[in-house]
mmCIF file with all atom_site columns, C-alpha atoms and ligand atoms in Angstrom:
data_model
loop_
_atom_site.group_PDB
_atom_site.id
_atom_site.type_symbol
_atom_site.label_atom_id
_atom_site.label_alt_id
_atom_site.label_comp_id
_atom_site.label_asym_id
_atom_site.label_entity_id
_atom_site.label_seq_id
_atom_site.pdbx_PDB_ins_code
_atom_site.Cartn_x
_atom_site.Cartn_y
_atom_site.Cartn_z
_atom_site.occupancy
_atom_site.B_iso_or_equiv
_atom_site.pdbx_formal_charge
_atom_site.auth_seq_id
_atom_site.auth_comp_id
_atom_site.auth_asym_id
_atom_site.auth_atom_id
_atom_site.pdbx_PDB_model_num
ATOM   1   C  CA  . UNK A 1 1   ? 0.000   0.000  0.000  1.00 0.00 ? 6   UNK A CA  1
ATOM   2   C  CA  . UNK A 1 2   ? 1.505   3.337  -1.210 1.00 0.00 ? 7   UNK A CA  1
ATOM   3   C  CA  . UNK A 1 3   ? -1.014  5.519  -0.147 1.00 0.00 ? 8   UNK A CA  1
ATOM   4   C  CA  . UNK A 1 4   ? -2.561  6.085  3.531  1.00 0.00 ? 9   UNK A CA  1
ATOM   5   C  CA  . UNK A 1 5   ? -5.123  8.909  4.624  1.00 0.00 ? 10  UNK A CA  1
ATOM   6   C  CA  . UNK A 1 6   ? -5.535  10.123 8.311  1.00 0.00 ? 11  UNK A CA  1
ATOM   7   C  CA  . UNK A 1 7   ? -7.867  12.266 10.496 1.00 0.00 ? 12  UNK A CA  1
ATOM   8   C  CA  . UNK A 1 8   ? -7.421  14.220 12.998 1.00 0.00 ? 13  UNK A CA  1
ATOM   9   C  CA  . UNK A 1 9   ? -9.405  15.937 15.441 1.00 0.00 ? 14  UNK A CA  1
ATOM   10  C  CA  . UNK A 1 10  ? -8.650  18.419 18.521 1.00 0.00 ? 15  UNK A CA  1
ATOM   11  C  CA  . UNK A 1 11  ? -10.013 20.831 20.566 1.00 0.00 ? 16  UNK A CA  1
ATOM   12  C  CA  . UNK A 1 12  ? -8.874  23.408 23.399 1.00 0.00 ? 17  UNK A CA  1
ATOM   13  C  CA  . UNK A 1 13  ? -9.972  26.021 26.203 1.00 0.00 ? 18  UNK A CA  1
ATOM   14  C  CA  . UNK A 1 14  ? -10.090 29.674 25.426 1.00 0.00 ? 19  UNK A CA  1
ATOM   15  C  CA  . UNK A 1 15  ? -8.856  31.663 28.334 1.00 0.00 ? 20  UNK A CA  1
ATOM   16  C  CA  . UNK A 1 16  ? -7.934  35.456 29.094 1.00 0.00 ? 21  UNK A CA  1
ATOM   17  C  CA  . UNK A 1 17  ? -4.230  35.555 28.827 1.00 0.00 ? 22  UNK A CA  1
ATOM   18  C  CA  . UNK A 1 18  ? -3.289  33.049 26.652 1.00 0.00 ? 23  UNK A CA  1
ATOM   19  C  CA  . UNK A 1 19  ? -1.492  33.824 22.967 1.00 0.00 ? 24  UNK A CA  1
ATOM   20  C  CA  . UNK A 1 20  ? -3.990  32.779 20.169 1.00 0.00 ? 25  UNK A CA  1
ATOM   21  C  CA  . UNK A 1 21  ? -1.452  30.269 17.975 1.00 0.00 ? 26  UNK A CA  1
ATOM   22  C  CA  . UNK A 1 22  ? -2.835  28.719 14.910 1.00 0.00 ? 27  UNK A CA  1
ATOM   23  C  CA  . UNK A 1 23  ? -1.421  26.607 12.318 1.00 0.00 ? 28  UNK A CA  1
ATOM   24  C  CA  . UNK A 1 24  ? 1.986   28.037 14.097 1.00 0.00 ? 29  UNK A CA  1
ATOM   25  C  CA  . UNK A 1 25  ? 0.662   31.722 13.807 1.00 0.00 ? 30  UNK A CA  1
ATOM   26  C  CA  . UNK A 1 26  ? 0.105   33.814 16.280 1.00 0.00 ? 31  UNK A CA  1
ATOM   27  C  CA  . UNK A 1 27  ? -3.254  36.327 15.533 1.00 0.00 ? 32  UNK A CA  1
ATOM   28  C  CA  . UNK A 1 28  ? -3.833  39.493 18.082 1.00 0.00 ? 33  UNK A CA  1
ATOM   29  C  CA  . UNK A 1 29  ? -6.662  38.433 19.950 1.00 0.00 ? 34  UNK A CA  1
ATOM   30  C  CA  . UNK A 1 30  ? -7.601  38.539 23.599 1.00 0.00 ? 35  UNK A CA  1
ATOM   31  C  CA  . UNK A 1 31  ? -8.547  35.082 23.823 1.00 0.00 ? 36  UNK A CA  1
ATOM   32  C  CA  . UNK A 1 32  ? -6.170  32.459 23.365 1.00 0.00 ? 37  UNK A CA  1
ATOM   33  C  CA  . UNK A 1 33  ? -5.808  28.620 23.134 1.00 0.00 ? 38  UNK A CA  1
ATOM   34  C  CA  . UNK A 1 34  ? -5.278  26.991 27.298 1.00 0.00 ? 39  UNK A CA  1
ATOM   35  C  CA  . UNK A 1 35  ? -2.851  23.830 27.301 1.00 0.00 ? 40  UNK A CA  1
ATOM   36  C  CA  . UNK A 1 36  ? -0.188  22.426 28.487 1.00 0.00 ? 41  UNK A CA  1
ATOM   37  C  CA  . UNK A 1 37  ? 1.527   22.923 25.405 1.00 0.00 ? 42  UNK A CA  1
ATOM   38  C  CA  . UNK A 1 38  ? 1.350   26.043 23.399 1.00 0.00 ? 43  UNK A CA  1
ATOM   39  C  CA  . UNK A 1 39  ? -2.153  24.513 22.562 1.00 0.00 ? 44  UNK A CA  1
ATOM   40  C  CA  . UNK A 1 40  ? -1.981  25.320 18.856 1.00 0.00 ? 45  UNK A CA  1
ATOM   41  C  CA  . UNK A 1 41  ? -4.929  23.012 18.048 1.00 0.00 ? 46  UNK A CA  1
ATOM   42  C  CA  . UNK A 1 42  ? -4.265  23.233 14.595 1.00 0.00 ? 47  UNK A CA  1
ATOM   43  C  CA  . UNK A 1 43  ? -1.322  21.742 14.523 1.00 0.00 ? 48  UNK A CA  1
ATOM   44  C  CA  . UNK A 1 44  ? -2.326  19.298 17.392 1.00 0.00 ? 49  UNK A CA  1
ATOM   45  C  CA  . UNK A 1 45  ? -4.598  18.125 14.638 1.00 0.00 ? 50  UNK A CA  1
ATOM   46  C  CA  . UNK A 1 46  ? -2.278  17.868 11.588 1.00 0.00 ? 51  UNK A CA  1
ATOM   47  C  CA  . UNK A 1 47  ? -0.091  15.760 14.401 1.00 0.00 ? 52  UNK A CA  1
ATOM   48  C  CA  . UNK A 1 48  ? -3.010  13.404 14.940 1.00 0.00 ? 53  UNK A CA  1
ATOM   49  C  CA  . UNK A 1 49  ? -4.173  13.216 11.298 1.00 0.00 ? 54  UNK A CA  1
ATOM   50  C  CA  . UNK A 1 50  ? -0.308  11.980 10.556 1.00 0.00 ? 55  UNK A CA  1
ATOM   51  C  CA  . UNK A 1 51  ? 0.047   9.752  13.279 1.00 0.00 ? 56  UNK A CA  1
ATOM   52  C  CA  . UNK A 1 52  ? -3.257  8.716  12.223 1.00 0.00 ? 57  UNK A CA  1
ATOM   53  C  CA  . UNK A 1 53  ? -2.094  7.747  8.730  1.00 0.00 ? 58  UNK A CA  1
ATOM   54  C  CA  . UNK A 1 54  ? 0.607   5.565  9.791  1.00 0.00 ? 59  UNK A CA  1
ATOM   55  C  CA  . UNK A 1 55  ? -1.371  4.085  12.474 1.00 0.00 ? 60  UNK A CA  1
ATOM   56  C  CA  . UNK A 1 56  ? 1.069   5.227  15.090 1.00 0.00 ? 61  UNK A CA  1
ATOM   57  C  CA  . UNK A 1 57  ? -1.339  5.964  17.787 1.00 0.00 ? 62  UNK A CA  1
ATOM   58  C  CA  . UNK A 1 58  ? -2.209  9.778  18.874 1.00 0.00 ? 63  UNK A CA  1
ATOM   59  C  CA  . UNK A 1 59  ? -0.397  12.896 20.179 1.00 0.00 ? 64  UNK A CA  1
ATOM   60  C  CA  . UNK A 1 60  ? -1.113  11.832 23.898 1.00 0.00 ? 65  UNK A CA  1
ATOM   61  C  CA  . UNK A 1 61  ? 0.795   8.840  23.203 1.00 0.00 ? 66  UNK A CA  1
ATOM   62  C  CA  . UNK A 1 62  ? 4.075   10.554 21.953 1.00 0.00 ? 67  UNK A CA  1
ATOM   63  C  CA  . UNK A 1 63  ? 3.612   14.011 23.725 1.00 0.00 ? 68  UNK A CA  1
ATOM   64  C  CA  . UNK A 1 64  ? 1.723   13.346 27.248 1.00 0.00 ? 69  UNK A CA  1
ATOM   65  C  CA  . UNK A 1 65  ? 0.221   16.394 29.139 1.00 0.00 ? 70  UNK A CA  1
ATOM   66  C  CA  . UNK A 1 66  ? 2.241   14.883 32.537 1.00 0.00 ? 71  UNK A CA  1
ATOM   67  C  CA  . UNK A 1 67  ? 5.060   14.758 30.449 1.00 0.00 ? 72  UNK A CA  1
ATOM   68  C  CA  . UNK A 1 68  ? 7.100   18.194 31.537 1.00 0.00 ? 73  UNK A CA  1
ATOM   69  C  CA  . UNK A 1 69  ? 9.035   18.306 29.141 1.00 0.00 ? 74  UNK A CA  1
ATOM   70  C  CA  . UNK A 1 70  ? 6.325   19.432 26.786 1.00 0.00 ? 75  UNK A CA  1
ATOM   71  C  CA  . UNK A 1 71  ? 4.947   21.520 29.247 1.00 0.00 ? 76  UNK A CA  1
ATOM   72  C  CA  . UNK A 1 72  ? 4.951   25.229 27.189 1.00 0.00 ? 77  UNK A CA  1
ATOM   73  C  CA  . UNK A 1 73  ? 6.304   23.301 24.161 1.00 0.00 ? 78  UNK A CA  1
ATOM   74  C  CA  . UNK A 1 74  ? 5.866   25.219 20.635 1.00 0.00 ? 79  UNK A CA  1
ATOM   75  C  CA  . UNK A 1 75  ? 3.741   22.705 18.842 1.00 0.00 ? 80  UNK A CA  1
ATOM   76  C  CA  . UNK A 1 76  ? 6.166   23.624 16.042 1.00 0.00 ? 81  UNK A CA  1
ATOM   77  C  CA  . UNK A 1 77  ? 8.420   21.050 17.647 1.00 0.00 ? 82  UNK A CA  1
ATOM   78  C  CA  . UNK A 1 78  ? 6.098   18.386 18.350 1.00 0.00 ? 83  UNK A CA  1
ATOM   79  C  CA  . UNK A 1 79  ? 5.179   18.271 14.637 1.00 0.00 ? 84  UNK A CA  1
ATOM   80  C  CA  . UNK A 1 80  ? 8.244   18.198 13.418 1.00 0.00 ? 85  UNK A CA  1
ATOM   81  C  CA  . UNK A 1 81  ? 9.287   15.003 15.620 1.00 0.00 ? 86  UNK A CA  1
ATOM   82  C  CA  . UNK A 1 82  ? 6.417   13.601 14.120 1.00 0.00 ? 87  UNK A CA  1
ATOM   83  C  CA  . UNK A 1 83  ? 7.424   14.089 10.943 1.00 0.00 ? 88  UNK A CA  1
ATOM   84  C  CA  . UNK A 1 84  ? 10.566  12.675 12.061 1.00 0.00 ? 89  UNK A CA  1
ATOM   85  C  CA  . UNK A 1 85  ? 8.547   9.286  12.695 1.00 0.00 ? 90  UNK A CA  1
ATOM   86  C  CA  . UNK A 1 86  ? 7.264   9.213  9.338  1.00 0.00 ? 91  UNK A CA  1
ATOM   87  C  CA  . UNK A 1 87  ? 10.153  9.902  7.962  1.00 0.00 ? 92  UNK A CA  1
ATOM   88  C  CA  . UNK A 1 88  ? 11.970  6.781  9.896  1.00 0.00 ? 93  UNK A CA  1
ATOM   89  C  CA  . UNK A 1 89  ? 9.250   4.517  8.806  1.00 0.00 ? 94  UNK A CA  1
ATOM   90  C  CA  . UNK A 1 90  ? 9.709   5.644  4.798  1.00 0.00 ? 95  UNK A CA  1
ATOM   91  C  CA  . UNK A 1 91  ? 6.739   7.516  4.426  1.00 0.00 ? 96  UNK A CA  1
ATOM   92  C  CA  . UNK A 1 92  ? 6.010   11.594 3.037  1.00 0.00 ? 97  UNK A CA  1
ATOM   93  C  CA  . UNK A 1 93  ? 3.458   13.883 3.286  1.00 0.00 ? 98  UNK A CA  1
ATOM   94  C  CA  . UNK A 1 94  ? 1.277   14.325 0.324  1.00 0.00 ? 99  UNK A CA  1
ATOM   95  C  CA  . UNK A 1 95  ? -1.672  17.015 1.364  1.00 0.00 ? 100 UNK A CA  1
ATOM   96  C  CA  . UNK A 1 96  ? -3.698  17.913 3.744  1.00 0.00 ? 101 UNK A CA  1
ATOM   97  C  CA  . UNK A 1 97  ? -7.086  19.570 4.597  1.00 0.00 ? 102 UNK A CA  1
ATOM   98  C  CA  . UNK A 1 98  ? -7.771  21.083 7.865  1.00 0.00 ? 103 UNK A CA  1
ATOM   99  C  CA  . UNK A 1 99  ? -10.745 23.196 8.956  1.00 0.00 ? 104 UNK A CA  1
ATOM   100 C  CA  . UNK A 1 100 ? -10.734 25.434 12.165 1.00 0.00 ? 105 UNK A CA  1
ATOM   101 C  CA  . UNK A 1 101 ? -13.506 25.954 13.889 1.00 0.00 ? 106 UNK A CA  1
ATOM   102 C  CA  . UNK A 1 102 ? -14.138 29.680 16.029 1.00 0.00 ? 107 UNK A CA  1
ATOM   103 C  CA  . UNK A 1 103 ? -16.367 32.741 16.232 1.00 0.00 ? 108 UNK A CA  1
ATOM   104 C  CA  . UNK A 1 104 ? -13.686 35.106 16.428 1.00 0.00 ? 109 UNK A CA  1
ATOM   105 C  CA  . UNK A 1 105 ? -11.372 36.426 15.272 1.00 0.00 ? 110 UNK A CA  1
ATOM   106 C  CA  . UNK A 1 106 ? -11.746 36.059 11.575 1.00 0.00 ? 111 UNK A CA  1
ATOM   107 C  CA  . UNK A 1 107 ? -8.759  33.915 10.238 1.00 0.00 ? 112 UNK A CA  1
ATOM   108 C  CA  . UNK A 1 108 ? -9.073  34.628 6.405  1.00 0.00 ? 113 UNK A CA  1
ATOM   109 C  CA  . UNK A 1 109 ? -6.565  37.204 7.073  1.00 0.00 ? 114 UNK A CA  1
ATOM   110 C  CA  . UNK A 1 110 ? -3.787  34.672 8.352  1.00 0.00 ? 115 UNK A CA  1
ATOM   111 C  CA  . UNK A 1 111 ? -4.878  31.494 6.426  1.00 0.00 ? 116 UNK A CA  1
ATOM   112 C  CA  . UNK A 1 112 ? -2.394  32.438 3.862  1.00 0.00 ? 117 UNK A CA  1
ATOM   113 C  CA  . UNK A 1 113 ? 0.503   32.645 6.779  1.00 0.00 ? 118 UNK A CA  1
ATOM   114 C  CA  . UNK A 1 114 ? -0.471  29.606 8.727  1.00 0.00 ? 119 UNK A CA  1
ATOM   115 C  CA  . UNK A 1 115 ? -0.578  27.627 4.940  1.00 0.00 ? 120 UNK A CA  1
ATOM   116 C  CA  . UNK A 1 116 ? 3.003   28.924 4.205  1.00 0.00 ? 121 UNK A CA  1
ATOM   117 C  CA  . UNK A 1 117 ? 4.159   27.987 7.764  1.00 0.00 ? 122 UNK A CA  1
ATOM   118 C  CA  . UNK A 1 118 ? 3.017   24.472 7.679  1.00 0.00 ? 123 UNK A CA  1
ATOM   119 C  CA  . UNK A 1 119 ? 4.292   23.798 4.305  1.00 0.00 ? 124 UNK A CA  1
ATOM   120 C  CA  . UNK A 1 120 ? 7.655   24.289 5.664  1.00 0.00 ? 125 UNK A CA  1
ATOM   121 C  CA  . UNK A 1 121 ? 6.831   21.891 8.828  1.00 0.00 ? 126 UNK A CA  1
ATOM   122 C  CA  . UNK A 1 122 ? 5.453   19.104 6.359  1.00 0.00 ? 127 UNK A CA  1
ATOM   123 C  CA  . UNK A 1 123 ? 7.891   19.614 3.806  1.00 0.00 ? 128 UNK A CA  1
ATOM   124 C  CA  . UNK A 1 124 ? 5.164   20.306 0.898  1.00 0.00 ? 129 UNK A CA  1
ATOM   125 C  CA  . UNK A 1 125 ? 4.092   22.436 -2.080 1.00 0.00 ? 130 UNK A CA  1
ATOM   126 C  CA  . UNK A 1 126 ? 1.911   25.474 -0.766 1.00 0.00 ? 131 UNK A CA  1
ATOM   127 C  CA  . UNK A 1 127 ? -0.677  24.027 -2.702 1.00 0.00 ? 132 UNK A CA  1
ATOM   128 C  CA  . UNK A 1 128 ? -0.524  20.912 -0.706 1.00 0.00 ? 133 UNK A CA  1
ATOM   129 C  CA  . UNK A 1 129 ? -1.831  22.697 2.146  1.00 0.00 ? 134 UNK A CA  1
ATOM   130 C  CA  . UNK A 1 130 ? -5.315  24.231 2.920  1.00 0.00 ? 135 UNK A CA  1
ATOM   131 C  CA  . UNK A 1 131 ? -6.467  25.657 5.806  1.00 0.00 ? 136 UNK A CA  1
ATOM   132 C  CA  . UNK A 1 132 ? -10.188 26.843 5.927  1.00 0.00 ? 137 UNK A CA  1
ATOM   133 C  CA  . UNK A 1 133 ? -12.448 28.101 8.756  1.00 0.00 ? 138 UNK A CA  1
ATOM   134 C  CA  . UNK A 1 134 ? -15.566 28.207 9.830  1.00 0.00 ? 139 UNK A CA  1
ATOM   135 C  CA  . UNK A 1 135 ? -17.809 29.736 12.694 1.00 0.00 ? 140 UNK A CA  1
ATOM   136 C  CA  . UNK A 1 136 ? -20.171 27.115 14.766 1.00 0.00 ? 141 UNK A CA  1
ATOM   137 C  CA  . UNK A 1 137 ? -22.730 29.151 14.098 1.00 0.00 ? 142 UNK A CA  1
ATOM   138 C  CA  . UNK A 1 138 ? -22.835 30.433 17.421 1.00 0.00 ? 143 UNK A CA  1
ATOM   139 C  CA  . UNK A 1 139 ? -24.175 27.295 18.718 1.00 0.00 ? 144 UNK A CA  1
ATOM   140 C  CA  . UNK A 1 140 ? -22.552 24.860 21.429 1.00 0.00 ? 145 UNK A CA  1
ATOM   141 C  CA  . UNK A 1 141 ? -19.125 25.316 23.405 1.00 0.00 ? 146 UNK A CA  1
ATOM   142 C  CA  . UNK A 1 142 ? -17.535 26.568 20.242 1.00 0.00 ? 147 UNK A CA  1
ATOM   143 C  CA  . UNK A 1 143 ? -20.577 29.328 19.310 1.00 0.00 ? 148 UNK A CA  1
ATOM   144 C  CA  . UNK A 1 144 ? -20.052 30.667 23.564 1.00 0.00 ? 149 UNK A CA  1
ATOM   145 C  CA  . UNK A 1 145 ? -16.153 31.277 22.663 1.00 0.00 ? 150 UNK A CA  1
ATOM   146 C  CA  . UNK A 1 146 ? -15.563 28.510 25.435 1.00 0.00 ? 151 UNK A CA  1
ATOM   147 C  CA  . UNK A 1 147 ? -13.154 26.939 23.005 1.00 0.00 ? 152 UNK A CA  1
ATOM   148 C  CA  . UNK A 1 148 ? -11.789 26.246 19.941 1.00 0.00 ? 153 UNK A CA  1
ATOM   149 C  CA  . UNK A 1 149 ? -11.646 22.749 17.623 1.00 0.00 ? 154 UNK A CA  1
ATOM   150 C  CA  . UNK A 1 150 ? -10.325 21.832 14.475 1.00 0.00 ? 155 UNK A CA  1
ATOM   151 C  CA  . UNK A 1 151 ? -10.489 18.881 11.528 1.00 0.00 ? 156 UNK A CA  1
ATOM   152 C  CA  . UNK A 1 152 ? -7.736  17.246 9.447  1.00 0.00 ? 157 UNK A CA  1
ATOM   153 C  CA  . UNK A 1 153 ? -7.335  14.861 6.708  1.00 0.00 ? 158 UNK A CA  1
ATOM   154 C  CA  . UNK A 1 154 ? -3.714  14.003 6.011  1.00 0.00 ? 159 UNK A CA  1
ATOM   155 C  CA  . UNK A 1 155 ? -2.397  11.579 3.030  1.00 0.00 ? 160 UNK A CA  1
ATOM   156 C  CA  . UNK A 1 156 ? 0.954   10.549 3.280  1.00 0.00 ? 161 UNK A CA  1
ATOM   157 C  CA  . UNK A 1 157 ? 2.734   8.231  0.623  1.00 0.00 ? 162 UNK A CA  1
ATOM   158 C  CA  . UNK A 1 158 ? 5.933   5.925  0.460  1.00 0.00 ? 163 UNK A CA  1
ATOM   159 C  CA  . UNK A 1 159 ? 8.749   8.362  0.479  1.00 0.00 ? 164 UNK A CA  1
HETATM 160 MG MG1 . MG  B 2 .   ? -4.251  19.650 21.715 1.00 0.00 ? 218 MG  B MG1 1
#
């Protein structure tokens, strides 16, 4: 098999205090993401649709919230160590698709930024990279700002 697809799903906390980091960008809000890591859920996602595609478990697994060493981490580095596993194990990235879902702030403005940053973490074309957002509607924990949650598909293919 040459070809395997992932998903991914995560979701964090807003709180007062907190930088907003998304997709490894950080947008001027005065909400941000609550975690032990950075809590870029974005890229928390991407991690899990990867690890997802070469059925190597989930981000709790490699990166576990009692671990201290990741405590603060920049999701920027956990990403890239799992790209390190995929790399070990012969496969590459071929796209993903990710959707973040928020009220606020609007994120069309730094789509374009988080897109160019994780081409450069996956090691991919820009145009192997979409990012899209949505609102919740203002329904449920995401519609009452209490958090934030995003969707990935990844493929990945024999490098
Ligand atoms: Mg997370």
């Amino acid at each position: 098999m040459n070809f395997r697809v992932g998903f991914g799903y995560d979701s964090h906390r807003l709180a007062e205090g907190r930088p907003l980091i998304l997709g490894g960008v950080t947008i001027p809000y005065h909400l941000g993401c609550d975690g032990h890591s950075d809590a870029d859920v974005l890229l928390h996602t991407i991690c899990d649709a990867l690890l997802g595609a070469a059925a190597l478990g989930d981000i709790g697994l490699h990166f576990p919230d009692t671990d201290a060493a990741w405590k603060g981490a920049d999701s920027k580095m956990l990403l890239a160590h799992v790209m390190a596993l995929l790399h070990d194990r012969g496969w590459k990235v071929g796209n993903v698709d990710c959707t973040v879902v928020l009220e606020q702030p609007k994120l069309k403005p730094h789509a374009q930024a988080m897109r160019v940053a994780i081409a450069a973490l996956l090691a991919v074309p820009l145009d192997a990279v979409s990012v899209k957002a949505s609102t919740n509607e203002r329904m449920g924990f995401v519609g009452r700002e209490e958090g934030v949650c995003a969707y990935a598909v990844a493929l990945i293919e024999r490098a």
